[in-house]
Amino acid sequence: MKKLKPGKDNKEERENFVQFWAEFVKTHSDEEWSRQQNIVIDSQITKTLD
Amino acid sequence: MEYDKEKKQIIIKRELSNLDRLVLNFLNILCKHAEYVIVSGYVSILLGRARATEDVDIFIERIAGERFFKLYEELKSAGFWCLNAEQPEEVFNYLKEGMAVRFARQNNIIPNFEIRFPRKKIDDETFKDTLTVILPWGKLRISSLERQIAFKRYYLKSNKDIEDALHIETIFKEQMDYEKIKSIKKELDAV
């Protein structure tokens, strides 16, 4: 996997990261990327809501 | 993630998030009463985008009041409430007037489900251009990848939407129909 290229400004930095993460999703198992993604999503919503 | 363009389906063997579970619970009720299509932010999240969201945007087919009232009652019994009004007749009037209404879990405001009837021809077309996403514990219906990208990049255009489009495009670029994106963009330019 290619290294993350720092952006010249905030917009480019964000877009580079979005692409970097998307490449990770593309090249890794669903279990692996979703485990990491759920840390972000589940910090917002508790299990009691489902 | 396995995308089968011919079968119009994506299989994702992901660990379900609490948001996915909430969405599947809501859709299990909704699908008994109306055809639906999920559009916008949650689609990107379902496909791996690492961000949270306040709402899940859903088009539902135009249904008569009687059918809507049954849906409303079942949602209420299952522990959802409508943020816009208490009386189902009032909620239905909002929908009929082309406005969106939101449902959330009791005592919560976010995340919520923003549902609306299709208003324009381009909204109606969303129902004919869908994919089925198969998760370990359920299925759901989303608008096509090309439609997602066109809407987010050329119509909604916020930084978040542009990033969502970039995410989907990066993952599926080999299978993407760029002519279809151009054609949807043309329709959006005319809206």
PDB file of C-alpha atoms in Angstrom:
ATOM      1  CA  MET A   1       0.000   0.000   0.000  1.00  0.00           C
ATOM      2  CA  LYS A   2       1.301   3.472  -0.942  1.00  0.00           C
ATOM      3  CA  LYS A   3       2.188   5.863   1.889  1.00  0.00           C
ATOM      4  CA  LEU A   4      -0.120   8.777   2.645  1.00  0.00           C
ATOM      5  CA  LYS A   5       1.000  11.947   0.854  1.00  0.00           C
ATOM      6  CA  PRO A   6       0.630  15.086   3.005  1.00  0.00           C
ATOM      7  CA  GLY A   7      -1.568  17.789   1.395  1.00  0.00           C
ATOM      8  CA  LYS A   8      -0.540  21.391   0.636  1.00  0.00           C
ATOM      9  CA  ASP A   9      -3.664  22.674   2.360  1.00  0.00           C
ATOM     10  CA  ASN A  10      -6.506  21.307   4.484  1.00  0.00           C
ATOM     11  CA  LYS A  11      -8.670  20.363   1.467  1.00  0.00           C
ATOM     12  CA  GLU A  12      -5.883  18.418  -0.240  1.00  0.00           C
ATOM     13  CA  GLU A  13      -4.895  16.812   3.062  1.00  0.00           C
ATOM     14  CA  ARG A  14      -8.500  15.652   3.609  1.00  0.00           C
ATOM     15  CA  GLU A  15      -8.828  14.306   0.066  1.00  0.00           C
ATOM     16  CA  ASN A  16      -5.502  12.474   0.248  1.00  0.00           C
ATOM     17  CA  PHE A  17      -6.618  10.850   3.481  1.00  0.00           C
ATOM     18  CA  VAL A  18     -10.033   9.891   2.070  1.00  0.00           C
ATOM     19  CA  GLN A  19      -8.285   8.182  -0.876  1.00  0.00           C
ATOM     20  CA  PHE A  20      -5.740   6.531   1.421  1.00  0.00           C
ATOM     21  CA  TRP A  21      -8.510   5.083   3.593  1.00  0.00           C
ATOM     22  CA  ALA A  22     -10.542   4.017   0.538  1.00  0.00           C
ATOM     23  CA  GLU A  23      -7.480   2.134  -0.779  1.00  0.00           C
ATOM     24  CA  PHE A  24      -7.238   0.408   2.595  1.00  0.00           C
ATOM     25  CA  VAL A  25     -10.910  -0.578   2.407  1.00  0.00           C
ATOM     26  CA  LYS A  26     -10.367  -1.860  -1.127  1.00  0.00           C
ATOM     27  CA  THR A  27      -7.342  -3.979  -0.298  1.00  0.00           C
ATOM     28  CA  HIS A  28      -8.256  -5.374   3.113  1.00  0.00           C
ATOM     29  CA  SER A  29     -10.943  -7.720   4.383  1.00  0.00           C
ATOM     30  CA  ASP A  30     -14.355  -6.332   5.292  1.00  0.00           C
ATOM     31  CA  GLU A  31     -13.802  -7.502   8.867  1.00  0.00           C
ATOM     32  CA  GLU A  32     -10.549  -5.528   9.111  1.00  0.00           C
ATOM     33  CA  TRP A  33     -11.722  -2.166   7.766  1.00  0.00           C
ATOM     34  CA  SER A  34     -15.160  -2.337   9.437  1.00  0.00           C
ATOM     35  CA  ARG A  35     -13.569  -3.052  12.824  1.00  0.00           C
ATOM     36  CA  GLN A  36     -11.636   0.216  12.539  1.00  0.00           C
ATOM     37  CA  GLN A  37     -14.537   2.136  11.002  1.00  0.00           C
ATOM     38  CA  ASN A  38     -16.886   1.085  13.804  1.00  0.00           C
ATOM     39  CA  ILE A  39     -14.688   2.889  16.346  1.00  0.00           C
ATOM     40  CA  VAL A  40     -15.710   6.143  14.640  1.00  0.00           C
ATOM     41  CA  ILE A  41     -19.372   5.227  14.071  1.00  0.00           C
ATOM     42  CA  ASP A  42     -20.058   3.578  17.418  1.00  0.00           C
ATOM     43  CA  SER A  43     -18.566   6.511  19.306  1.00  0.00           C
ATOM     44  CA  GLN A  44     -21.698   8.379  18.179  1.00  0.00           C
ATOM     45  CA  ILE A  45     -24.361   5.733  18.695  1.00  0.00           C
ATOM     46  CA  THR A  46     -24.726   3.397  21.626  1.00  0.00           C
ATOM     47  CA  LYS A  47     -25.844  -0.222  21.316  1.00  0.00           C
ATOM     48  CA  THR A  48     -29.001   0.497  23.273  1.00  0.00           C
ATOM     49  CA  LEU A  49     -30.406   2.432  20.311  1.00  0.00           C
ATOM     50  CA  ASP A  50     -30.434  -0.448  17.824  1.00  0.00           C
TER      51      ASP A  50
ATOM     52  CA  MET B   1     -16.558  -6.207  -0.558  1.00  0.00           C
ATOM     53  CA  GLU B   2     -17.817  -7.948  -3.692  1.00  0.00           C
ATOM     54  CA  TYR B   3     -19.611  -5.843  -6.291  1.00  0.00           C
ATOM     55  CA  ASP B   4     -21.486  -7.813  -8.942  1.00  0.00           C
ATOM     56  CA  LYS B   5     -22.530  -5.259 -11.549  1.00  0.00           C
ATOM     57  CA  GLU B   6     -24.714  -7.732 -13.466  1.00  0.00           C
ATOM     58  CA  LYS B   7     -26.654  -8.851 -10.406  1.00  0.00           C
ATOM     59  CA  LYS B   8     -26.706  -5.261  -9.129  1.00  0.00           C
ATOM     60  CA  GLN B   9     -25.550  -6.349  -5.718  1.00  0.00           C
ATOM     61  CA  ILE B  10     -22.736  -5.763  -3.256  1.00  0.00           C
ATOM     62  CA  ILE B  11     -21.877  -8.324  -0.602  1.00  0.00           C
ATOM     63  CA  ILE B  12     -20.180  -6.883   2.470  1.00  0.00           C
ATOM     64  CA  LYS B  13     -19.002  -9.264   5.176  1.00  0.00           C
ATOM     65  CA  ARG B  14     -18.499  -6.421   7.591  1.00  0.00           C
ATOM     66  CA  GLU B  15     -18.768  -6.232  11.330  1.00  0.00           C
ATOM     67  CA  LEU B  16     -22.064  -4.438  11.791  1.00  0.00           C
ATOM     68  CA  SER B  17     -21.895  -1.083  13.518  1.00  0.00           C
ATOM     69  CA  ASN B  18     -24.606  -0.003  15.956  1.00  0.00           C
ATOM     70  CA  LEU B  19     -25.763   2.353  13.206  1.00  0.00           C
ATOM     71  CA  ASP B  20     -26.112  -0.582  10.761  1.00  0.00           C
ATOM     72  CA  ARG B  21     -28.225  -2.441  13.314  1.00  0.00           C
ATOM     73  CA  LEU B  22     -30.445   0.570  13.854  1.00  0.00           C
ATOM     74  CA  VAL B  23     -30.852   1.014  10.091  1.00  0.00           C
ATOM     75  CA  LEU B  24     -31.745  -2.669   9.604  1.00  0.00           C
ATOM     76  CA  ASN B  25     -34.310  -2.460  12.412  1.00  0.00           C
ATOM     77  CA  PHE B  26     -35.932   0.579  10.841  1.00  0.00           C
ATOM     78  CA  LEU B  27     -35.908  -0.935   7.342  1.00  0.00           C
ATOM     79  CA  ASN B  28     -37.415  -4.219   8.555  1.00  0.00           C
ATOM     80  CA  ILE B  29     -40.507  -2.198   9.419  1.00  0.00           C
ATOM     81  CA  LEU B  30     -40.408   0.220   6.501  1.00  0.00           C
ATOM     82  CA  CYS B  31     -40.102  -2.473   3.815  1.00  0.00           C
ATOM     83  CA  LYS B  32     -43.390  -4.064   4.928  1.00  0.00           C
ATOM     84  CA  HIS B  33     -45.245  -0.882   4.005  1.00  0.00           C
ATOM     85  CA  ALA B  34     -43.403   0.809   1.132  1.00  0.00           C
ATOM     86  CA  GLU B  35     -40.671   0.489  -1.471  1.00  0.00           C
ATOM     87  CA  TYR B  36     -37.623   2.489  -0.408  1.00  0.00           C
ATOM     88  CA  VAL B  37     -34.152   3.545  -1.557  1.00  0.00           C
ATOM     89  CA  ILE B  38     -31.386   4.788   0.704  1.00  0.00           C
ATOM     90  CA  VAL B  39     -29.467   7.719  -0.739  1.00  0.00           C
ATOM     91  CA  SER B  40     -26.617   9.995   0.273  1.00  0.00           C
ATOM     92  CA  GLY B  41     -24.347   9.818   3.347  1.00  0.00           C
ATOM     93  CA  TYR B  42     -25.211   6.467   4.890  1.00  0.00           C
ATOM     94  CA  VAL B  43     -24.494   4.759   1.571  1.00  0.00           C
ATOM     95  CA  SER B  44     -20.887   5.977   1.712  1.00  0.00           C
ATOM     96  CA  ILE B  45     -20.616   4.892   5.345  1.00  0.00           C
ATOM     97  CA  LEU B  46     -22.013   1.460   4.519  1.00  0.00           C
ATOM     98  CA  LEU B  47     -19.332   1.213   1.833  1.00  0.00           C
ATOM     99  CA  GLY B  48     -16.572   1.989   4.302  1.00  0.00           C
ATOM    100  CA  ARG B  49     -16.317   5.762   4.606  1.00  0.00           C
ATOM    101  CA  ALA B  50     -14.947   6.546   8.064  1.00  0.00           C
ATOM    102  CA  ARG B  51     -17.296   9.192   9.342  1.00  0.00           C
ATOM    103  CA  ALA B  52     -20.383   9.533  11.510  1.00  0.00           C
ATOM    104  CA  THR B  53     -23.732  10.946  10.415  1.00  0.00           C
ATOM    105  CA  GLU B  54     -26.758  12.653  11.913  1.00  0.00           C
ATOM    106  CA  ASP B  55     -29.265  11.095   9.545  1.00  0.00           C
ATOM    107  CA  VAL B  56     -30.056   8.393   7.035  1.00  0.00           C
ATOM    108  CA  ASP B  57     -31.773   9.745   3.902  1.00  0.00           C
ATOM    109  CA  ILE B  58     -34.458   7.540   2.412  1.00  0.00           C
ATOM    110  CA  PHE B  59     -36.869   7.971  -0.486  1.00  0.00           C
ATOM    111  CA  ILE B  60     -40.079   6.019  -0.056  1.00  0.00           C
ATOM    112  CA  GLU B  61     -42.620   5.407  -2.782  1.00  0.00           C
ATOM    113  CA  ARG B  62     -45.703   7.625  -2.702  1.00  0.00           C
ATOM    114  CA  ILE B  63     -48.175   5.669  -0.604  1.00  0.00           C
ATOM    115  CA  ALA B  64     -51.744   6.433   0.400  1.00  0.00           C
ATOM    116  CA  GLY B  65     -52.580   7.726   3.849  1.00  0.00           C
ATOM    117  CA  GLU B  66     -53.950   4.402   5.036  1.00  0.00           C
ATOM    118  CA  ARG B  67     -50.690   2.614   4.319  1.00  0.00           C
ATOM    119  CA  PHE B  68     -48.662   5.412   5.865  1.00  0.00           C
ATOM    120  CA  PHE B  69     -50.708   5.329   9.064  1.00  0.00           C
ATOM    121  CA  LYS B  70     -49.974   1.611   9.438  1.00  0.00           C
ATOM    122  CA  LEU B  71     -46.269   2.301   8.939  1.00  0.00           C
ATOM    123  CA  TYR B  72     -46.428   5.124  11.472  1.00  0.00           C
ATOM    124  CA  GLU B  73     -48.142   2.941  14.058  1.00  0.00           C
ATOM    125  CA  GLU B  74     -45.643   0.120  13.643  1.00  0.00           C
ATOM    126  CA  LEU B  75     -42.695   2.495  13.931  1.00  0.00           C
ATOM    127  CA  LYS B  76     -44.215   3.968  17.079  1.00  0.00           C
ATOM    128  CA  SER B  77     -44.797   0.508  18.588  1.00  0.00           C
ATOM    129  CA  ALA B  78     -41.197  -0.408  17.824  1.00  0.00           C
ATOM    130  CA  GLY B  79     -39.911   2.601  19.787  1.00  0.00           C
ATOM    131  CA  PHE B  80     -39.455   5.270  17.106  1.00  0.00           C
ATOM    132  CA  TRP B  81     -40.907   8.783  17.259  1.00  0.00           C
ATOM    133  CA  CYS B  82     -41.436  11.434  14.646  1.00  0.00           C
ATOM    134  CA  LEU B  83     -39.536  14.667  15.242  1.00  0.00           C
ATOM    135  CA  ASN B  84     -41.935  16.736  13.132  1.00  0.00           C
ATOM    136  CA  ALA B  85     -45.398  16.082  14.547  1.00  0.00           C
ATOM    137  CA  GLU B  86     -47.331  13.843  16.902  1.00  0.00           C
ATOM    138  CA  GLN B  87     -50.398  13.185  14.775  1.00  0.00           C
ATOM    139  CA  PRO B  88     -49.860  10.790  11.856  1.00  0.00           C
ATOM    140  CA  GLU B  89     -52.203  12.871   9.648  1.00  0.00           C
ATOM    141  CA  GLU B  90     -49.940  15.876  10.119  1.00  0.00           C
ATOM    142  CA  VAL B  91     -46.831  13.839   9.348  1.00  0.00           C
ATOM    143  CA  PHE B  92     -48.472  12.481   6.189  1.00  0.00           C
ATOM    144  CA  ASN B  93     -49.438  15.999   5.077  1.00  0.00           C
ATOM    145  CA  TYR B  94     -45.821  17.079   5.272  1.00  0.00           C
ATOM    146  CA  LEU B  95     -44.859  14.157   3.055  1.00  0.00           C
ATOM    147  CA  LYS B  96     -47.638  14.916   0.580  1.00  0.00           C
ATOM    148  CA  GLU B  97     -46.451  18.515   0.375  1.00  0.00           C
ATOM    149  CA  GLY B  98     -43.015  17.262  -0.668  1.00  0.00           C
ATOM    150  CA  MET B  99     -41.289  17.791   2.650  1.00  0.00           C
ATOM    151  CA  ALA B 100     -39.105  15.329   4.533  1.00  0.00           C
ATOM    152  CA  VAL B 101     -40.024  13.954   7.954  1.00  0.00           C
ATOM    153  CA  ARG B 102     -37.659  12.452  10.504  1.00  0.00           C
ATOM    154  CA  PHE B 103     -37.944   9.481  12.828  1.00  0.00           C
ATOM    155  CA  ALA B 104     -35.555   8.608  15.660  1.00  0.00           C
ATOM    156  CA  ARG B 105     -35.428   6.251  18.627  1.00  0.00           C
ATOM    157  CA  GLN B 106     -37.564   7.467  21.547  1.00  0.00           C
ATOM    158  CA  ASN B 107     -35.726  10.045  23.679  1.00  0.00           C
ATOM    159  CA  ASN B 108     -33.163  10.593  20.934  1.00  0.00           C
ATOM    160  CA  ILE B 109     -32.853  13.044  18.097  1.00  0.00           C
ATOM    161  CA  ILE B 110     -29.777  11.696  16.349  1.00  0.00           C
ATOM    162  CA  PRO B 111     -29.210   9.588  14.441  1.00  0.00           C
ATOM    163  CA  ASN B 112     -32.524   9.858  12.641  1.00  0.00           C
ATOM    164  CA  PHE B 113     -34.190   8.655   9.443  1.00  0.00           C
ATOM    165  CA  GLU B 114     -35.141  11.395   7.006  1.00  0.00           C
ATOM    166  CA  ILE B 115     -37.837  10.039   4.737  1.00  0.00           C
ATOM    167  CA  ARG B 116     -39.530  11.747   1.822  1.00  0.00           C
ATOM    168  CA  PHE B 117     -41.627  11.003  -1.231  1.00  0.00           C
ATOM    169  CA  PRO B 118     -39.924  11.515  -4.588  1.00  0.00           C
ATOM    170  CA  ARG B 119     -40.742  15.029  -5.828  1.00  0.00           C
ATOM    171  CA  LYS B 120     -39.061  15.321  -9.204  1.00  0.00           C
ATOM    172  CA  LYS B 121     -38.579  13.048 -12.184  1.00  0.00           C
ATOM    173  CA  ILE B 122     -34.950  12.558 -11.162  1.00  0.00           C
ATOM    174  CA  ASP B 123     -36.097  11.367  -7.711  1.00  0.00           C
ATOM    175  CA  ASP B 124     -38.454   8.833  -9.310  1.00  0.00           C
ATOM    176  CA  GLU B 125     -35.597   7.551 -11.460  1.00  0.00           C
ATOM    177  CA  THR B 126     -33.676   6.668  -8.295  1.00  0.00           C
ATOM    178  CA  PHE B 127     -36.102   3.772  -7.763  1.00  0.00           C
ATOM    179  CA  LYS B 128     -35.169   2.285 -11.161  1.00  0.00           C
ATOM    180  CA  ASP B 129     -31.429   2.565 -10.562  1.00  0.00           C
ATOM    181  CA  THR B 130     -30.645   0.670  -7.388  1.00  0.00           C
ATOM    182  CA  LEU B 131     -28.297  -1.904  -5.881  1.00  0.00           C
ATOM    183  CA  THR B 132     -28.961  -4.461  -3.171  1.00  0.00           C
ATOM    184  CA  VAL B 133     -26.405  -4.545  -0.385  1.00  0.00           C
ATOM    185  CA  ILE B 134     -26.196  -7.899   1.396  1.00  0.00           C
ATOM    186  CA  LEU B 135     -24.859  -7.701   4.948  1.00  0.00           C
ATOM    187  CA  PRO B 136     -24.317 -10.586   7.386  1.00  0.00           C
ATOM    188  CA  TRP B 137     -27.685  -9.850   9.044  1.00  0.00           C
ATOM    189  CA  GLY B 138     -29.852  -8.362   6.364  1.00  0.00           C
ATOM    190  CA  LYS B 139     -30.281  -6.701   3.011  1.00  0.00           C
ATOM    191  CA  LEU B 140     -30.916  -3.140   2.034  1.00  0.00           C
ATOM    192  CA  ARG B 141     -31.523  -1.142  -1.116  1.00  0.00           C
ATOM    193  CA  ILE B 142     -29.334   1.794  -2.105  1.00  0.00           C
ATOM    194  CA  SER B 143     -29.166   4.014  -5.179  1.00  0.00           C
ATOM    195  CA  SER B 144     -26.528   3.103  -7.772  1.00  0.00           C
ATOM    196  CA  LEU B 145     -22.890   4.066  -7.245  1.00  0.00           C
ATOM    197  CA  GLU B 146     -22.917   6.332 -10.313  1.00  0.00           C
ATOM    198  CA  ARG B 147     -26.025   8.153  -9.051  1.00  0.00           C
ATOM    199  CA  GLN B 148     -24.420   8.604  -5.632  1.00  0.00           C
ATOM    200  CA  ILE B 149     -21.308  10.105  -7.161  1.00  0.00           C
ATOM    201  CA  ALA B 150     -23.180  12.397  -9.553  1.00  0.00           C
ATOM    202  CA  PHE B 151     -25.484  13.738  -6.809  1.00  0.00           C
ATOM    203  CA  LYS B 152     -22.726  14.280  -4.319  1.00  0.00           C
ATOM    204  CA  ARG B 153     -20.152  15.757  -6.687  1.00  0.00           C
ATOM    205  CA  TYR B 154     -22.372  17.875  -8.935  1.00  0.00           C
ATOM    206  CA  TYR B 155     -25.530  18.637  -6.942  1.00  0.00           C
ATOM    207  CA  LEU B 156     -24.861  18.620  -3.191  1.00  0.00           C
ATOM    208  CA  LYS B 157     -21.199  19.703  -3.545  1.00  0.00           C
ATOM    209  CA  SER B 158     -20.281  20.261   0.133  1.00  0.00           C
ATOM    210  CA  ASN B 159     -16.774  19.176   1.180  1.00  0.00           C
ATOM    211  CA  LYS B 160     -18.292  16.171   2.951  1.00  0.00           C
ATOM    212  CA  ASP B 161     -20.261  15.168  -0.154  1.00  0.00           C
ATOM    213  CA  ILE B 162     -17.265  15.552  -2.446  1.00  0.00           C
ATOM    214  CA  GLU B 163     -15.231  13.367  -0.083  1.00  0.00           C
ATOM    215  CA  ASP B 164     -18.032  10.760  -0.032  1.00  0.00           C
ATOM    216  CA  ALA B 165     -17.983  10.678  -3.844  1.00  0.00           C
ATOM    217  CA  LEU B 166     -14.191  10.356  -3.865  1.00  0.00           C
ATOM    218  CA  HIS B 167     -14.383   7.431  -1.432  1.00  0.00           C
ATOM    219  CA  ILE B 168     -16.893   5.503  -3.556  1.00  0.00           C
ATOM    220  CA  GLU B 169     -15.037   6.256  -6.771  1.00  0.00           C
ATOM    221  CA  THR B 170     -11.669   5.147  -5.341  1.00  0.00           C
ATOM    222  CA  ILE B 171     -13.070   1.793  -4.231  1.00  0.00           C
ATOM    223  CA  PHE B 172     -15.059   0.984  -7.360  1.00  0.00           C
ATOM    224  CA  LYS B 173     -13.187   2.880 -10.103  1.00  0.00           C
ATOM    225  CA  GLU B 174     -12.534  -0.216 -12.255  1.00  0.00           C
ATOM    226  CA  GLN B 175     -16.278  -0.991 -12.379  1.00  0.00           C
ATOM    227  CA  MET B 176     -17.531   2.575 -12.596  1.00  0.00           C
ATOM    228  CA  ASP B 177     -19.648   3.628 -15.577  1.00  0.00           C
ATOM    229  CA  TYR B 178     -18.337   7.151 -16.173  1.00  0.00           C
ATOM    230  CA  GLU B 179     -20.706   7.751 -19.110  1.00  0.00           C
ATOM    231  CA  LYS B 180     -23.625   7.099 -16.765  1.00  0.00           C
ATOM    232  CA  ILE B 181     -22.241   9.642 -14.264  1.00  0.00           C
ATOM    233  CA  LYS B 182     -22.020  12.214 -17.099  1.00  0.00           C
ATOM    234  CA  SER B 183     -25.570  11.493 -18.166  1.00  0.00           C
ATOM    235  CA  ILE B 184     -26.937  11.877 -14.602  1.00  0.00           C
ATOM    236  CA  LYS B 185     -24.907  15.088 -14.250  1.00  0.00           C
ATOM    237  CA  LYS B 186     -26.685  16.459 -17.352  1.00  0.00           C
ATOM    238  CA  GLU B 187     -30.053  15.676 -15.786  1.00  0.00           C
ATOM    239  CA  LEU B 188     -28.972  17.355 -12.564  1.00  0.00           C
ATOM    240  CA  ASP B 189     -27.797  20.459 -14.445  1.00  0.00           C
ATOM    241  CA  ALA B 190     -31.310  20.784 -15.832  1.00  0.00           C
ATOM    242  CA  VAL B 191     -33.022  20.541 -12.408  1.00  0.00           C
TER     243      VAL B 191
END
